[in-house]
Amino acid sequence: MSAEPKPAYKASDFKSDIAPIWCPGCGDYHVLLSITRALAQLGKPPEQVAIVSGIGCSSRIPAYTNCYGFHGVHGRALPIATGLKVIRPDQTVIVTTGDGDGYSIGGNHFLHACRRNLDLTMIVMDNHIYGMTKGQPSPTTEPDLDTALTPGGTGLRPFNPLVIALASGANFVARAFAGNIGQTTSIIVDAVTHPGFSFVEILSPCVTFRPDQRSWKTQVHPAPVDATDDPARAARRIMTDDGFNLGVLYRGNRQPYTPKFGGSGCDLSELEREFEL
Amino acid sequence: MQLAEISSVSLAFLGSGGAGVISTGELLLEAACKNGWYGLLTRSVGPQIRGGEAAAMLRLATQPVDCHADRFDLLVAVDWLNAQRFALEMPLGPRTIALCDPESGAVPEFVRAAGVRVIELPLKAMTAANPEWRPNMIALGAALRVLGLPEDAARAAIENRFGDKGAAVIVASLAAVKGGADAVESGVLPARLPAPAASGTARWRISGNQAVGLGAVRGGVRFAAAYPITPATEILEWLALNLAKVGGALVQAEDELASINMIIGGSYAGAPSITATSGPGLSLMVEGIGLATAAEVPIVVVDVMRGGPSTGIPTKSEQSDLNIALYGMHGDAPHIVVAPQSVSDCVFTAQWATYLAEAMQIPVLLLSDQFMGQAHAAIDRPADVAFVGQRRIARDIAGTYRRYSLNGPNVTAMALPGTPGGQYTADGLSHSERGTPSSAASDHRAQLDKRANKVHEFDFGDHWATLHGSGEIAVLTWGSVTGAVLEGIALARTDGIDVRVIAPRLLLPAQPERMAAALGGVRELIVIEQSHGAQFYRYLRAHYHLPRNVRVVNSAGPLPLRPGDIYRELTAERAA
């Protein structure tokens, strides 16, 4: 048996010594494991990876990794990641967020990050609920979910983040399920490797406030067809599927955004010339 | 009594938006400055992009000027559309002359009431006879003649501005200028512009907004995130063009929530970073500024203040964002607030702001305002200063890295992404020395102390304020009002009233010992500011021991304070 080259990193190399605060059984444990396994497979050292988040259960991830991290304010992970990536394009930058942080308070940044198409990966742990504030509806919550904040349900149709990502210009769209660690890991590797803005929605059950989501593991199934590079076709598939198709659903070929950094040779005194009388 | 000897001439071009009066003002400023004078040009416009009322207000002088004079000597009206709206902004008098075309409507009431001498300038007839002449170029020529400048003075400015429009446009413009000059007589203006003194120093023509951009780049800024807002946009546009020349970049954000967080991300990654906005945008950015305080990420945030609250008056000035700049953040959030005092001072203060942000790893708010931000001025080239951002960076990290270490200096070495062993999570949550989220009282208090102490320990030096004069009467003021105050006390001095001026450039942290020294021996204090709510006075009361005898002049925007206003404040009570 020929010896495979030993991988440079193990998943544990990307984990910090901080114990997560999540509830036992939370899907986010699996997402954290998938991210660290994906990073080990990608083979860059931890200091060349930055993980940026906002506020919420899923946004706790940066400190649980051994990478550079930024745990910012609610909804603003994408702008922080944008500034970071613009200044340090050599870094692998991953945004970890949830359906409240990423789609509600941070919804405008979601649209524009897709449109801007910087080489980032956005991982959304979607559990259709605000978990950290103890069970309020998010933009992906079903209309009839009875909560203390919305007795009898919101009566509002949940939106479809994957279609919004497509319409806004994301260059890679995938759906994963937290419990499928192997598939989620390979989707994250794929997303990080794909140029431009990659969007990965991970169904990550909240066992505390959405115990009904325990059934997700029996509902999910692989997408029946391979990813397309046609956003219209991808959108039609996503809008007509049952919401549990897993896999890479769209793989675009838009050129990533690269900000125009000028040369560094200009002497500062040259900037004064336009003012001279 | 005569307030002062005339060392300057003030004039305004009026017309409907699109008539070109703002560019006429810019051409005259450039022409006068190229011929050795100094000057200040501000504009007043309505909210319309095209078609509203517009005025270019100029003051030409033999020395640098930072404020407008007490009245206009010359009014040149291309038309009188909505000119009545300028009644309060345009003090006139019997010594004022107005050049206007009787065919473009009746002279407005405020002009007639002031006893202005009206001189006919037949713009309609002249453009009918010479279809290629533009009325604003005729007006420029007439103004040059009345001011005693040769019409050729504007040639270089016109060639410079219209160079890309072709020779025919330049020829027509120069002909219109000559036509305008020949249509009026020299010597009709009571005010005279003295010949410029020969100046050995290099001079610039620059706006306050451009000056902020230049100062920031001099201080080391290499990244900006931008969301457009009046009257700050010119800073961002200048940075877009010029950051690219020095290896930096600007990114347009989707909103101010994004722009503030983008610069936090850029600075975390190692680039000294800036954004610029006005009141409404600052309100949206406040949460992000608190994050930069907590995570100890240096940023510079420029607020070019305009009339508030809410949308207020986007195109006009006020000093009413002081409270939000000082106290806007929730929690105990140490940060720095600085304010330039003139167009020229914008260069220094923006450079200093960048230096302070980097030195203390802290957000710095720079409060400019619409008056100096959008003013174009001829200034002496500001001196080069050594303030360039120097951030403490962690390199060659061995052992456990503690980003927020409590052993050693309170400004702790920052690891930049990519540095092996320096991995940490910057966090808005209360955290331990390593950055780990912590709700422990001990961690919370220790980090609050660290962030407060790094500011208290810092020596801000003599730049904390500008101090002028001596005497037992003192004026405390700030920002762009300082220019009018200095001219006002110069007038008072001719009456034998000696007034001291203290204008803090550093508003936060307060400097009680320095202020006490500056106020030593003061019997009577006058606080002068452009805020309806007396925000500056209340700030002074909160942070400083003031003399018992204090008077407050809290004049709401958007009308600028003028030297005569200050002079009257200094002399009124004593005369009574």
PDB file of C-alpha atoms in Angstrom, chain A residues 17-18 46-48 50 55 60 62-63 65-74 76 79-84 86-88 91 108-110 112-113 116 257 259-268 271-272 274-277, chain B residues 33 203-206 210 214 217-218 222-223 238 242 244-249 251-255 257-258 261-262 264-266 268-269 271 287 291 381 415-420 422-429 434 436-437:
ATOM      1  CA  ASP A  17      -9.605  25.373  23.926  1.00  0.00           C
ATOM      2  CA  ILE A  18     -12.871  27.230  24.601  1.00  0.00           C
ATOM      3  CA  PRO A  46      -4.846  28.483  11.043  1.00  0.00           C
ATOM      4  CA  GLU A  47      -3.283  31.947  11.050  1.00  0.00           C
ATOM      5  CA  GLN A  48      -4.124  32.338   7.359  1.00  0.00           C
ATOM      6  CA  ALA A  50     -10.160  34.518   9.492  1.00  0.00           C
ATOM      7  CA  ILE A  55     -24.399  38.038  17.168  1.00  0.00           C
ATOM      8  CA  ARG A  60     -20.035  32.223  18.629  1.00  0.00           C
ATOM      9  CA  PRO A  62     -14.895  32.325  15.734  1.00  0.00           C
ATOM     10  CA  ALA A  63     -13.720  31.995  19.331  1.00  0.00           C
ATOM     11  CA  THR A  65     -11.636  28.026  16.362  1.00  0.00           C
ATOM     12  CA  ASN A  66      -7.902  28.587  16.424  1.00  0.00           C
ATOM     13  CA  CYS A  67      -8.092  31.020  13.519  1.00  0.00           C
ATOM     14  CA  TYR A  68      -8.095  34.801  13.495  1.00  0.00           C
ATOM     15  CA  GLY A  69     -11.616  35.866  14.365  1.00  0.00           C
ATOM     16  CA  PHE A  70     -13.935  38.803  14.724  1.00  0.00           C
ATOM     17  CA  HIS A  71     -17.119  38.584  16.759  1.00  0.00           C
ATOM     18  CA  GLY A  72     -18.721  41.906  15.881  1.00  0.00           C
ATOM     19  CA  VAL A  73     -22.123  43.447  16.475  1.00  0.00           C
ATOM     20  CA  HIS A  74     -25.470  42.057  15.390  1.00  0.00           C
ATOM     21  CA  ARG A  76     -22.585  43.277  10.556  1.00  0.00           C
ATOM     22  CA  PRO A  79     -19.062  44.330   6.219  1.00  0.00           C
ATOM     23  CA  ILE A  80     -16.286  43.447   8.663  1.00  0.00           C
ATOM     24  CA  ALA A  81     -15.332  40.467   6.506  1.00  0.00           C
ATOM     25  CA  THR A  82     -15.408  42.733   3.446  1.00  0.00           C
ATOM     26  CA  GLY A  83     -12.951  45.212   4.951  1.00  0.00           C
ATOM     27  CA  LEU A  84     -10.716  42.406   6.141  1.00  0.00           C
ATOM     28  CA  VAL A  86     -10.088  43.828   0.817  1.00  0.00           C
ATOM     29  CA  ILE A  87      -7.001  44.602   2.891  1.00  0.00           C
ATOM     30  CA  ARG A  88      -5.802  40.999   3.199  1.00  0.00           C
ATOM     31  CA  GLN A  91      -6.486  35.381   3.987  1.00  0.00           C
ATOM     32  CA  ASN A 108     -29.052  44.438   3.378  1.00  0.00           C
ATOM     33  CA  HIS A 109     -25.426  43.353   3.700  1.00  0.00           C
ATOM     34  CA  PHE A 110     -26.428  39.876   2.473  1.00  0.00           C
ATOM     35  CA  HIS A 112     -24.802  43.553  -1.352  1.00  0.00           C
ATOM     36  CA  ALA A 113     -22.185  40.970  -0.418  1.00  0.00           C
ATOM     37  CA  ARG A 116     -20.148  42.579  -4.670  1.00  0.00           C
ATOM     38  CA  TYR A 257     -14.569  41.699  -7.204  1.00  0.00           C
ATOM     39  CA  PRO A 259     -10.744  46.510  -5.352  1.00  0.00           C
ATOM     40  CA  LYS A 260      -8.443  48.739  -7.304  1.00  0.00           C
ATOM     41  CA  PHE A 261      -5.345  49.267  -5.248  1.00  0.00           C
ATOM     42  CA  GLY A 262      -3.072  51.691  -6.983  1.00  0.00           C
ATOM     43  CA  GLY A 263       0.683  51.561  -7.068  1.00  0.00           C
ATOM     44  CA  SER A 264       2.475  52.337  -3.864  1.00  0.00           C
ATOM     45  CA  GLY A 265       5.232  54.353  -5.534  1.00  0.00           C
ATOM     46  CA  CYS A 266       3.594  57.785  -5.348  1.00  0.00           C
ATOM     47  CA  ASP A 267       5.279  60.218  -3.004  1.00  0.00           C
ATOM     48  CA  LEU A 268       2.771  61.914  -0.699  1.00  0.00           C
ATOM     49  CA  LEU A 271      -0.952  64.605  -3.799  1.00  0.00           C
ATOM     50  CA  GLU A 272      -0.444  68.294  -2.974  1.00  0.00           C
ATOM     51  CA  GLU A 274      -3.590  69.868  -7.347  1.00  0.00           C
ATOM     52  CA  PHE A 275      -3.773  72.454  -4.565  1.00  0.00           C
ATOM     53  CA  GLU A 276      -0.761  74.541  -5.496  1.00  0.00           C
ATOM     54  CA  LEU A 277      -1.453  78.060  -6.680  1.00  0.00           C
TER      55      LEU A 277
ATOM     56  CA  CYS B  33      -5.503  83.866  -5.744  1.00  0.00           C
ATOM     57  CA  ARG B 203       0.029  78.805  -1.184  1.00  0.00           C
ATOM     58  CA  TRP B 204      -2.756  76.331  -1.834  1.00  0.00           C
ATOM     59  CA  ARG B 205      -6.327  76.553  -2.917  1.00  0.00           C
ATOM     60  CA  ILE B 206      -8.141  73.749  -1.143  1.00  0.00           C
ATOM     61  CA  GLN B 210     -10.101  67.925   0.548  1.00  0.00           C
ATOM     62  CA  LEU B 214      -5.058  64.926   2.551  1.00  0.00           C
ATOM     63  CA  VAL B 217      -3.481  60.159   4.034  1.00  0.00           C
ATOM     64  CA  ARG B 218      -0.495  62.035   5.457  1.00  0.00           C
ATOM     65  CA  ARG B 222      -4.800  53.599   3.421  1.00  0.00           C
ATOM     66  CA  PHE B 223      -8.368  52.290   3.495  1.00  0.00           C
ATOM     67  CA  TRP B 238     -11.012  62.820  -2.917  1.00  0.00           C
ATOM     68  CA  ASN B 242      -5.915  59.657  -4.115  1.00  0.00           C
ATOM     69  CA  ALA B 244      -5.331  54.650  -5.253  1.00  0.00           C
ATOM     70  CA  LYS B 245      -2.152  56.668  -5.864  1.00  0.00           C
ATOM     71  CA  VAL B 246      -0.529  55.620  -2.603  1.00  0.00           C
ATOM     72  CA  GLY B 247      -1.350  51.926  -2.574  1.00  0.00           C
ATOM     73  CA  GLY B 248      -4.633  52.245  -0.711  1.00  0.00           C
ATOM     74  CA  ALA B 249      -8.234  51.661  -1.681  1.00  0.00           C
ATOM     75  CA  VAL B 251     -14.828  50.644  -1.188  1.00  0.00           C
ATOM     76  CA  GLN B 252     -18.345  51.973  -1.566  1.00  0.00           C
ATOM     77  CA  ALA B 253     -20.607  50.517   1.102  1.00  0.00           C
ATOM     78  CA  GLU B 254     -24.335  49.787   0.928  1.00  0.00           C
ATOM     79  CA  ASP B 255     -25.061  51.986   3.971  1.00  0.00           C
ATOM     80  CA  LEU B 257     -23.765  50.465   9.019  1.00  0.00           C
ATOM     81  CA  ALA B 258     -21.624  48.754   6.412  1.00  0.00           C
ATOM     82  CA  ASN B 261     -17.921  47.973   9.972  1.00  0.00           C
ATOM     83  CA  MET B 262     -15.897  47.724   6.769  1.00  0.00           C
ATOM     84  CA  ILE B 264     -13.236  48.119  11.412  1.00  0.00           C
ATOM     85  CA  GLY B 265     -12.508  45.003   9.336  1.00  0.00           C
ATOM     86  CA  GLY B 266      -9.880  46.812   7.279  1.00  0.00           C
ATOM     87  CA  TYR B 268      -8.275  44.810  12.121  1.00  0.00           C
ATOM     88  CA  ALA B 269      -6.468  43.521   9.024  1.00  0.00           C
ATOM     89  CA  ALA B 271      -4.679  49.217   7.367  1.00  0.00           C
ATOM     90  CA  GLU B 287     -22.917  51.098  17.470  1.00  0.00           C
ATOM     91  CA  LEU B 291     -17.409  48.033  18.848  1.00  0.00           C
ATOM     92  CA  ARG B 381       0.786  75.655   2.655  1.00  0.00           C
ATOM     93  CA  ALA B 415      -1.470  40.683  16.036  1.00  0.00           C
ATOM     94  CA  LEU B 416      -2.397  41.019  12.376  1.00  0.00           C
ATOM     95  CA  PRO B 417      -4.011  38.141  10.474  1.00  0.00           C
ATOM     96  CA  GLY B 418      -1.345  35.860   9.083  1.00  0.00           C
ATOM     97  CA  THR B 419       0.970  36.174  12.080  1.00  0.00           C
ATOM     98  CA  PRO B 420       1.621  32.655  13.452  1.00  0.00           C
ATOM     99  CA  GLY B 422      -1.250  35.562  17.166  1.00  0.00           C
ATOM    100  CA  GLN B 423      -4.683  34.162  16.467  1.00  0.00           C
ATOM    101  CA  TYR B 424      -7.322  35.804  18.631  1.00  0.00           C
ATOM    102  CA  THR B 425     -10.947  36.789  18.264  1.00  0.00           C
ATOM    103  CA  ALA B 426     -11.649  40.503  18.440  1.00  0.00           C
ATOM    104  CA  ASP B 427     -14.881  40.800  20.322  1.00  0.00           C
ATOM    105  CA  GLY B 428     -17.548  43.301  21.246  1.00  0.00           C
ATOM    106  CA  LEU B 429     -18.440  41.108  24.178  1.00  0.00           C
ATOM    107  CA  ARG B 434      -6.982  36.653  25.476  1.00  0.00           C
ATOM    108  CA  THR B 436     -12.291  35.166  25.188  1.00  0.00           C
ATOM    109  CA  PRO B 437     -15.890  36.233  25.905  1.00  0.00           C
TER     110      PRO B 437
END
